[in-house]
CSV table of N, CA and C in Angstrom, one decimal:
chain,number,residue,atom,x,y,z
A,1,UNK,N,179.2,116.0,126.6
A,1,UNK,CA,178.6,114.7,126.6
A,1,UNK,C,177.7,114.5,127.8
A,2,UNK,N,176.6,114.0,127.6
A,2,UNK,CA,175.6,113.8,128.6
A,2,UNK,C,175.9,112.5,129.4
A,3,UNK,N,175.5,112.5,130.6
A,3,UNK,CA,175.7,111.3,131.5
A,3,UNK,C,175.0,110.1,130.9
A,4,UNK,N,173.9,110.3,130.2
A,4,UNK,CA,173.2,109.1,129.6
A,4,UNK,C,174.0,108.5,128.5
A,5,UNK,N,174.8,109.3,127.7
A,5,UNK,CA,175.7,108.8,126.7
A,5,UNK,C,176.8,107.9,127.3
A,6,UNK,N,177.3,108.4,128.4
A,6,UNK,CA,178.4,107.5,129.1
A,6,UNK,C,177.8,106.2,129.6
A,7,UNK,N,176.6,106.3,130.2
A,7,UNK,CA,176.0,105.1,130.7
A,7,UNK,C,175.7,104.1,129.5
A,8,UNK,N,175.1,104.6,128.5
A,8,UNK,CA,174.8,103.8,127.3
A,8,UNK,C,176.1,103.2,126.7
A,9,UNK,N,177.1,104.0,126.6
A,9,UNK,CA,178.4,103.5,126.1
A,9,UNK,C,178.9,102.3,126.9
A,10,UNK,N,178.9,102.4,128.2
A,10,UNK,CA,179.3,101.3,129.1
A,10,UNK,C,178.4,100.1,129.0
A,11,UNK,N,177.1,100.3,128.9
A,11,UNK,CA,176.2,99.2,128.7
A,11,UNK,C,176.5,98.5,127.4
A,12,UNK,N,176.7,99.3,126.3
A,12,UNK,CA,177.0,98.6,125.0
A,12,UNK,C,178.3,97.9,125.1
A,13,UNK,N,179.3,98.4,125.8
A,13,UNK,CA,180.6,97.7,125.9
A,13,UNK,C,180.4,96.4,126.7
A,14,UNK,N,179.5,96.4,127.8
A,14,UNK,CA,179.3,95.2,128.5
A,14,UNK,C,178.6,94.2,127.7
A,15,UNK,N,177.5,94.6,126.9
A,15,UNK,CA,176.8,93.7,126.0
A,15,UNK,C,177.8,93.1,125.0
A,16,UNK,N,178.7,94.0,124.5
A,16,UNK,CA,179.7,93.5,123.5
A,16,UNK,C,180.6,92.4,124.0
A,17,UNK,N,181.0,92.6,125.3
A,17,UNK,CA,181.8,91.6,125.9
A,17,UNK,C,181.1,90.3,126.0
A,18,UNK,N,179.8,90.3,126.4
A,18,UNK,CA,179.0,89.1,126.5
A,18,UNK,C,178.8,88.5,125.1
A,19,UNK,N,178.5,89.2,124.1
A,19,UNK,CA,178.3,88.7,122.8
A,19,UNK,C,179.6,88.1,122.2
A,20,UNK,N,180.7,88.8,122.4
A,20,UNK,CA,182.0,88.3,121.9
A,20,UNK,C,182.4,87.0,122.7
A,21,UNK,N,182.2,87.0,124.0
A,21,UNK,CA,182.5,85.8,124.7
A,21,UNK,C,181.6,84.6,124.3
A,22,UNK,N,180.4,84.8,124.0
A,22,UNK,CA,179.5,83.7,123.5
A,22,UNK,C,179.9,83.3,122.1
A,23,UNK,N,180.3,84.3,121.3
A,23,UNK,CA,180.7,84.0,119.9
A,23,UNK,C,181.9,83.2,119.9
A,24,UNK,N,182.9,83.5,120.7
A,24,UNK,CA,184.2,82.8,120.7
A,24,UNK,C,183.9,81.4,121.3
A,25,UNK,N,183.0,81.3,122.3
A,25,UNK,CA,182.8,80.0,122.9
A,25,UNK,C,182.1,79.0,122.0
A,26,UNK,N,181.2,79.5,121.1
A,26,UNK,CA,180.5,78.7,120.2
A,26,UNK,C,181.0,78.8,118.7
A,27,UNK,N,182.2,79.4,118.5
A,27,UNK,CA,182.7,79.6,117.2
A,27,UNK,C,182.9,78.2,116.5
A,28,UNK,N,182.3,78.2,115.3
A,28,UNK,CA,182.4,77.0,114.5
A,28,UNK,C,183.2,77.3,113.2
A,29,UNK,N,182.7,78.3,112.5
A,29,UNK,CA,183.4,78.8,111.3
A,29,UNK,C,182.6,80.0,110.9
A,30,UNK,N,183.0,80.7,109.8
A,30,UNK,CA,182.2,81.8,109.4
A,30,UNK,C,180.9,81.3,108.8
A,31,UNK,N,179.8,81.8,109.4
A,31,UNK,CA,178.5,81.4,109.0
A,31,UNK,C,178.0,80.4,110.0
A,32,UNK,N,178.8,80.0,111.0
A,32,UNK,CA,178.4,79.0,112.0
A,32,UNK,C,177.6,79.7,113.1
A,33,UNK,N,177.5,78.9,114.2
A,33,UNK,CA,176.7,79.5,115.3
A,33,UNK,C,177.3,80.6,116.1
A,34,UNK,N,178.6,80.7,116.1
A,34,UNK,CA,179.2,81.8,116.8
A,34,UNK,C,179.5,83.1,116.0
A,35,UNK,N,179.1,83.0,114.7
A,35,UNK,CA,179.4,84.1,113.8
A,35,UNK,C,178.6,85.4,114.1
A,36,UNK,N,177.3,85.2,114.3
A,36,UNK,CA,176.4,86.4,114.6
A,36,UNK,C,176.7,87.0,115.9
A,37,UNK,N,177.0,86.3,117.0
A,37,UNK,CA,177.3,87.0,118.2
A,37,UNK,C,178.7,87.8,118.1
A,38,UNK,N,179.6,87.3,117.3
A,38,UNK,CA,180.9,88.0,117.1
A,38,UNK,C,180.6,89.3,116.4
A,39,UNK,N,179.8,89.3,115.3
A,39,UNK,CA,179.4,90.5,114.6
A,39,UNK,C,178.7,91.5,115.5
A,40,UNK,N,177.7,91.0,116.2
A,40,UNK,CA,177.0,91.9,117.2
A,40,UNK,C,178.0,92.5,118.2
A,41,UNK,N,178.9,91.7,118.7
A,41,UNK,CA,179.9,92.2,119.7
A,41,UNK,C,180.8,93.3,119.1
A,42,UNK,N,181.2,93.1,117.9
A,42,UNK,CA,182.0,94.1,117.2
A,42,UNK,C,181.2,95.4,117.0
A,43,UNK,N,180.0,95.3,116.5
A,43,UNK,CA,179.2,96.5,116.3
A,43,UNK,C,178.9,97.2,117.6
A,44,UNK,N,178.5,96.4,118.7
A,44,UNK,CA,178.3,97.1,120.0
A,44,UNK,C,179.5,97.7,120.5
A,45,UNK,N,180.7,97.1,120.3
A,45,UNK,CA,182.0,97.7,120.8
A,45,UNK,C,182.2,99.0,120.1
A,46,UNK,N,182.0,99.1,118.8
A,46,UNK,CA,182.3,100.3,118.1
A,46,UNK,C,181.3,101.4,118.5
A,47,UNK,N,180.0,101.0,118.7
A,47,UNK,CA,179.0,102.0,119.1
A,47,UNK,C,179.3,102.5,120.5
A,48,UNK,N,179.6,101.6,121.4
A,48,UNK,CA,179.9,102.0,122.8
A,48,UNK,C,181.1,102.9,122.9
A,49,UNK,N,182.2,102.6,122.2
A,49,UNK,CA,183.4,103.4,122.1
A,49,UNK,C,183.1,104.8,121.5
A,50,UNK,N,182.3,104.7,120.5
A,50,UNK,CA,181.9,106.0,119.8
A,50,UNK,C,181.1,106.9,120.8
A,51,UNK,N,180.3,106.3,121.6
A,51,UNK,CA,179.6,107.2,122.6
A,51,UNK,C,180.5,107.6,123.7
A,52,UNK,N,181.4,106.8,124.1
A,52,UNK,CA,182.3,107.2,125.2
A,52,UNK,C,183.3,108.3,124.8
A,53,UNK,N,183.8,108.3,123.5
A,53,UNK,CA,184.8,109.2,123.1
A,53,UNK,C,184.4,110.3,122.2
A,54,UNK,N,183.1,110.5,122.0
A,54,UNK,CA,182.6,111.5,121.1
A,54,UNK,C,182.8,112.9,121.8
A,55,UNK,N,183.0,113.9,121.0
A,55,UNK,CA,183.2,115.2,121.5
A,55,UNK,C,181.8,115.8,121.8
A,56,UNK,N,181.7,116.5,122.9
A,56,UNK,CA,180.4,117.1,123.2
A,56,UNK,C,180.0,118.3,122.3
A,57,UNK,N,178.8,118.3,121.9
A,57,UNK,CA,178.3,119.4,121.1
A,57,UNK,C,177.1,120.1,121.8
A,58,UNK,N,177.4,121.3,122.3
A,58,UNK,CA,176.3,121.9,123.2
A,58,UNK,C,175.0,122.2,122.4
A,59,UNK,N,175.1,122.3,121.1
A,59,UNK,CA,173.8,122.6,120.4
A,59,UNK,C,173.0,121.3,120.3
A,60,UNK,N,173.6,120.2,120.2
A,60,UNK,CA,172.8,118.9,120.1
A,60,UNK,C,172.5,118.3,121.4
A,61,UNK,N,173.2,118.7,122.4
A,61,UNK,CA,173.1,118.1,123.8
A,61,UNK,C,172.0,118.8,124.6
A,62,UNK,N,170.9,119.0,124.1
A,62,UNK,CA,169.8,119.7,124.8
A,62,UNK,C,169.0,118.6,125.6
A,63,UNK,N,168.5,119.0,126.7
A,63,UNK,CA,167.7,118.1,127.5
A,63,UNK,C,166.5,117.6,126.7
A,64,UNK,N,166.1,116.3,127.0
A,64,UNK,CA,165.0,115.7,126.3
A,64,UNK,C,163.8,115.9,127.2
A,65,UNK,N,162.7,116.4,126.6
A,65,UNK,CA,161.5,116.6,127.4
A,65,UNK,C,160.5,115.5,127.0
A,66,UNK,N,159.4,115.4,127.7
A,66,UNK,CA,158.4,114.4,127.4
A,66,UNK,C,157.9,114.4,126.0
A,67,UNK,N,157.6,113.2,125.5
A,67,UNK,CA,157.1,113.1,124.1
A,67,UNK,C,155.6,113.3,124.1
A,68,UNK,N,155.1,113.8,123.0
A,68,UNK,CA,153.6,114.0,122.9
A,68,UNK,C,152.9,112.6,122.9
A,69,UNK,N,151.6,112.7,123.1
A,69,UNK,CA,150.8,111.5,123.2
A,69,UNK,C,150.9,110.5,122.0
A,70,UNK,N,150.9,111.1,120.8
A,70,UNK,CA,151.0,110.3,119.6
A,70,UNK,C,152.3,109.5,119.6
A,71,UNK,N,153.4,110.1,120.1
A,71,UNK,CA,154.7,109.3,120.1
A,71,UNK,C,154.6,108.1,121.0
A,72,UNK,N,154.0,108.3,122.2
A,72,UNK,CA,153.9,107.2,123.1
A,72,UNK,C,153.0,106.1,122.6
A,73,UNK,N,152.0,106.5,121.8
A,73,UNK,CA,151.1,105.5,121.2
A,73,UNK,C,151.8,104.7,120.2
A,74,UNK,N,152.7,105.3,119.4
A,74,UNK,CA,153.5,104.6,118.4
A,74,UNK,C,154.5,103.6,119.1
A,75,UNK,N,155.0,104.1,120.2
A,75,UNK,CA,155.9,103.2,121.0
A,75,UNK,C,155.2,101.9,121.5
A,76,UNK,N,154.0,102.2,122.0
A,76,UNK,CA,153.2,101.0,122.5
A,76,UNK,C,152.7,100.1,121.4
A,77,UNK,N,152.3,100.7,120.3
A,77,UNK,CA,151.9,99.8,119.1
A,77,UNK,C,153.1,99.0,118.6
A,78,UNK,N,154.3,99.7,118.6
A,78,UNK,CA,155.5,98.9,118.1
A,78,UNK,C,155.8,97.8,119.0
A,79,UNK,N,155.7,98.0,120.3
A,79,UNK,CA,156.0,96.9,121.2
A,79,UNK,C,155.0,95.7,121.1
A,80,UNK,N,153.7,96.1,120.9
A,80,UNK,CA,152.6,95.1,120.8
A,80,UNK,C,152.8,94.3,119.5
A,81,UNK,N,153.2,95.0,118.4
A,81,UNK,CA,153.4,94.4,117.1
A,81,UNK,C,154.6,93.5,117.2
A,82,UNK,N,155.7,93.9,117.8
A,82,UNK,CA,156.8,93.0,118.0
A,82,UNK,C,156.5,91.8,118.8
A,83,UNK,N,155.8,91.9,119.9
A,83,UNK,CA,155.4,90.8,120.7
A,83,UNK,C,154.5,89.8,119.9
A,84,UNK,N,153.6,90.3,119.1
A,84,UNK,CA,152.8,89.4,118.3
A,84,UNK,C,153.6,88.7,117.2
A,85,UNK,N,154.6,89.4,116.6
A,85,UNK,CA,155.5,88.9,115.7
A,85,UNK,C,156.3,87.7,116.3
A,86,UNK,N,156.8,87.9,117.4
A,86,UNK,CA,157.6,86.8,118.1
A,86,UNK,C,156.7,85.6,118.4
A,87,UNK,N,155.5,85.9,118.9
A,87,UNK,CA,154.6,84.8,119.2
A,87,UNK,C,154.0,84.0,118.0
A,88,UNK,N,153.8,84.7,116.9
A,88,UNK,CA,153.2,84.0,115.7
A,88,UNK,C,154.2,83.5,114.7
A,89,UNK,N,155.4,83.9,114.7
A,89,UNK,CA,156.4,83.5,113.7
A,89,UNK,C,156.6,82.0,113.6
A,90,UNK,N,156.5,81.2,114.7
A,90,UNK,CA,156.7,79.8,114.6
A,90,UNK,C,155.5,79.1,113.8
A,91,UNK,N,154.4,79.8,113.8
A,91,UNK,CA,153.2,79.2,113.2
A,91,UNK,C,153.0,79.6,111.7
A,92,UNK,N,153.3,80.9,111.5
A,92,UNK,CA,153.1,81.5,110.1
A,92,UNK,C,154.3,81.4,109.3
A,93,UNK,N,155.5,81.2,109.9
A,93,UNK,CA,156.8,81.2,109.2
A,93,UNK,C,157.5,82.5,109.1
A,94,UNK,N,158.7,82.4,108.8
A,94,UNK,CA,159.6,83.7,108.8
A,94,UNK,C,159.2,84.6,107.7
A,95,UNK,N,159.0,84.1,106.5
A,95,UNK,CA,158.8,85.0,105.3
A,95,UNK,C,157.4,85.8,105.5
A,96,UNK,N,156.4,85.0,105.7
A,96,UNK,CA,155.0,85.6,105.8
A,96,UNK,C,155.0,86.5,107.1
A,97,UNK,N,155.5,86.0,108.2
A,97,UNK,CA,155.4,86.8,109.4
A,97,UNK,C,156.2,88.1,109.3
A,98,UNK,N,157.4,88.0,108.7
A,98,UNK,CA,158.2,89.2,108.5
A,98,UNK,C,157.6,90.3,107.6
A,99,UNK,N,156.9,89.8,106.5
A,99,UNK,CA,156.2,90.7,105.6
A,99,UNK,C,155.1,91.4,106.4
A,100,UNK,N,154.3,90.7,107.1
A,100,UNK,CA,153.2,91.3,107.8
A,100,UNK,C,153.8,92.3,108.9
A,101,UNK,N,154.8,91.8,109.7
A,101,UNK,CA,155.4,92.6,110.7
A,101,UNK,C,155.9,93.9,110.2
A,102,UNK,N,156.7,93.9,109.1
A,102,UNK,CA,157.4,95.1,108.6
A,102,UNK,C,156.3,96.0,108.0
A,103,UNK,N,155.3,95.4,107.3
A,103,UNK,CA,154.3,96.3,106.7
A,103,UNK,C,153.6,97.1,107.8
A,104,UNK,N,153.2,96.4,108.9
A,104,UNK,CA,152.5,97.1,110.0
A,104,UNK,C,153.5,98.1,110.7
A,105,UNK,N,154.7,97.7,110.9
A,105,UNK,CA,155.7,98.6,111.5
A,105,UNK,C,156.0,99.8,110.7
A,106,UNK,N,156.1,99.7,109.4
A,106,UNK,CA,156.3,100.9,108.5
A,106,UNK,C,155.1,101.8,108.6
A,107,UNK,N,153.9,101.2,108.6
A,107,UNK,CA,152.7,102.0,108.7
A,107,UNK,C,152.6,102.8,110.0
A,108,UNK,N,153.0,102.1,111.1
A,108,UNK,CA,153.0,102.8,112.4
A,108,UNK,C,154.0,103.9,112.5
A,109,UNK,N,155.2,103.7,112.0
A,109,UNK,CA,156.3,104.6,112.1
A,109,UNK,C,156.2,105.8,111.2
A,110,UNK,N,155.6,105.7,110.0
A,110,UNK,CA,155.6,106.8,109.1
A,110,UNK,C,154.3,107.0,108.5
A,111,UNK,N,154.2,108.1,107.8
A,111,UNK,CA,152.9,108.4,107.1
A,111,UNK,C,153.1,107.8,105.7
A,112,UNK,N,152.9,106.5,105.5
A,112,UNK,CA,153.0,105.9,104.2
A,112,UNK,C,151.7,105.1,103.9
A,113,UNK,N,151.5,104.8,102.7
A,113,UNK,CA,150.3,104.0,102.3
A,113,UNK,C,150.6,102.5,102.6
A,114,UNK,N,149.5,101.8,102.8
A,114,UNK,CA,149.6,100.3,103.1
A,114,UNK,C,150.4,99.6,101.9
A,115,UNK,N,150.1,100.0,100.7
A,115,UNK,CA,150.8,99.3,99.6
A,115,UNK,C,152.3,99.6,99.6
A,116,UNK,N,152.7,100.8,99.9
A,116,UNK,CA,154.1,101.1,100.0
A,116,UNK,C,154.8,100.3,101.2
A,117,UNK,N,154.1,100.3,102.3
A,117,UNK,CA,154.6,99.5,103.5
A,117,UNK,C,154.7,98.0,103.1
A,118,UNK,N,153.7,97.5,102.4
A,118,UNK,CA,153.7,96.1,101.9
A,118,UNK,C,154.9,95.8,101.0
A,119,UNK,N,155.2,96.8,100.1
A,119,UNK,CA,156.4,96.6,99.2
A,119,UNK,C,157.7,96.6,100.0
A,120,UNK,N,157.8,97.5,101.0
A,120,UNK,CA,159.0,97.6,101.9
A,120,UNK,C,159.1,96.3,102.7
A,121,UNK,N,157.9,95.7,103.1
A,121,UNK,CA,157.9,94.5,103.9
A,121,UNK,C,158.4,93.3,103.0
A,122,UNK,N,158.0,93.3,101.8
A,122,UNK,CA,158.5,92.2,100.9
A,122,UNK,C,160.0,92.3,100.7
A,123,UNK,N,160.5,93.5,100.4
A,123,UNK,CA,161.9,93.7,100.2
A,123,UNK,C,162.7,93.4,101.5
A,124,UNK,N,162.2,93.8,102.6
A,124,UNK,CA,162.9,93.6,103.9
A,124,UNK,C,162.9,92.1,104.2
A,125,UNK,N,161.8,91.4,104.0
A,125,UNK,CA,161.7,90.0,104.3
A,125,UNK,C,162.6,89.2,103.3
A,126,UNK,N,162.5,89.5,102.1
A,126,UNK,CA,163.3,88.8,101.1
A,126,UNK,C,164.8,89.0,101.3
A,127,UNK,N,165.2,90.2,101.6
A,127,UNK,CA,166.7,90.5,101.8
A,127,UNK,C,167.2,89.8,103.0
A,128,UNK,N,166.5,89.8,104.1
A,128,UNK,CA,166.9,89.1,105.3
A,128,UNK,C,166.9,87.6,105.1
A,129,UNK,N,165.9,87.1,104.4
A,129,UNK,CA,165.9,85.7,104.1
A,129,UNK,C,167.1,85.2,103.3
A,130,UNK,N,167.5,86.0,102.3
A,130,UNK,CA,168.6,85.7,101.5
A,130,UNK,C,169.9,85.7,102.3
A,131,UNK,N,170.0,86.7,103.2
A,131,UNK,CA,171.2,86.8,104.0
A,131,UNK,C,171.3,85.7,105.0
A,132,UNK,N,170.3,85.4,105.8
A,132,UNK,CA,170.3,84.5,106.8
A,132,UNK,C,170.1,83.0,106.4
A,133,UNK,N,169.2,82.8,105.5
A,133,UNK,CA,168.8,81.4,105.1
A,133,UNK,C,169.8,80.9,104.1
A,134,UNK,N,170.0,81.7,103.0
A,134,UNK,CA,170.8,81.2,101.9
A,134,UNK,C,172.3,81.5,102.1
A,135,UNK,N,172.7,82.7,102.4
A,135,UNK,CA,174.1,82.9,102.6
A,135,UNK,C,174.7,82.4,103.8
A,136,UNK,N,174.1,82.5,105.0
A,136,UNK,CA,174.6,82.1,106.2
A,136,UNK,C,174.1,80.7,106.7
A,137,UNK,N,173.2,80.1,105.9
A,137,UNK,CA,172.6,78.8,106.2
A,137,UNK,C,172.1,78.7,107.6
A,138,UNK,N,171.4,79.7,108.1
A,138,UNK,CA,170.8,79.7,109.4
A,138,UNK,C,169.4,79.2,109.3
A,139,UNK,N,168.9,78.4,110.3
A,139,UNK,CA,167.5,77.9,110.2
A,139,UNK,C,166.6,79.0,110.6
A,140,UNK,N,165.5,79.1,109.8
A,140,UNK,CA,164.4,80.1,110.1
A,140,UNK,C,163.1,79.3,110.2
A,141,UNK,N,162.2,79.8,111.0
A,141,UNK,CA,160.9,79.1,111.1
A,141,UNK,C,160.2,78.9,109.8
A,142,UNK,N,159.7,77.7,109.5
A,142,UNK,CA,159.0,77.4,108.2
A,142,UNK,C,157.5,77.8,108.3
A,143,UNK,N,156.9,77.5,109.4
A,143,UNK,CA,155.4,77.8,109.4
A,143,UNK,C,154.6,76.7,108.7
A,144,UNK,N,153.3,77.0,108.6
A,144,UNK,CA,152.4,76.0,108.1
A,144,UNK,C,152.5,75.9,106.6
A,145,UNK,N,153.0,76.9,105.9
A,145,UNK,CA,153.1,76.9,104.4
A,145,UNK,C,154.5,76.4,104.0
A,146,UNK,N,155.4,76.3,104.9
A,146,UNK,CA,156.7,75.8,104.5
A,146,UNK,C,157.7,77.0,104.1
A,147,UNK,N,157.3,78.2,104.4
A,147,UNK,CA,158.1,79.4,104.1
A,147,UNK,C,158.6,80.1,105.4
């Protein structure tokens, strides 16, 4: 086990405690305001414990060397795309903003056509809309078109 795995495991456990504390503090009911922090806390707890108690594998635990230039360019484009998504979503709305964001993100991350990325964006946007807006009754930004 690498030192970075232990550090990340403890960081995830700390974030899990914060999320669980916030979830219990604001717990209303299933689907209420405290529901999502509790789910995130449980997931982070499991991931953190998994990192802390996993068995070392010498073949997989090789040192990580610098990434090539194209990899860093993708990381930068992803960060810029995410920042623009966060800044524009109140104006364009959740559905349209998420479709555009996911389409661009899929194009940045993989070698796929724009049409395929657009279809993935529609599926991703629709499925998260159904989960959060319809099933969990969470408010999402409407934007200028009302979506």
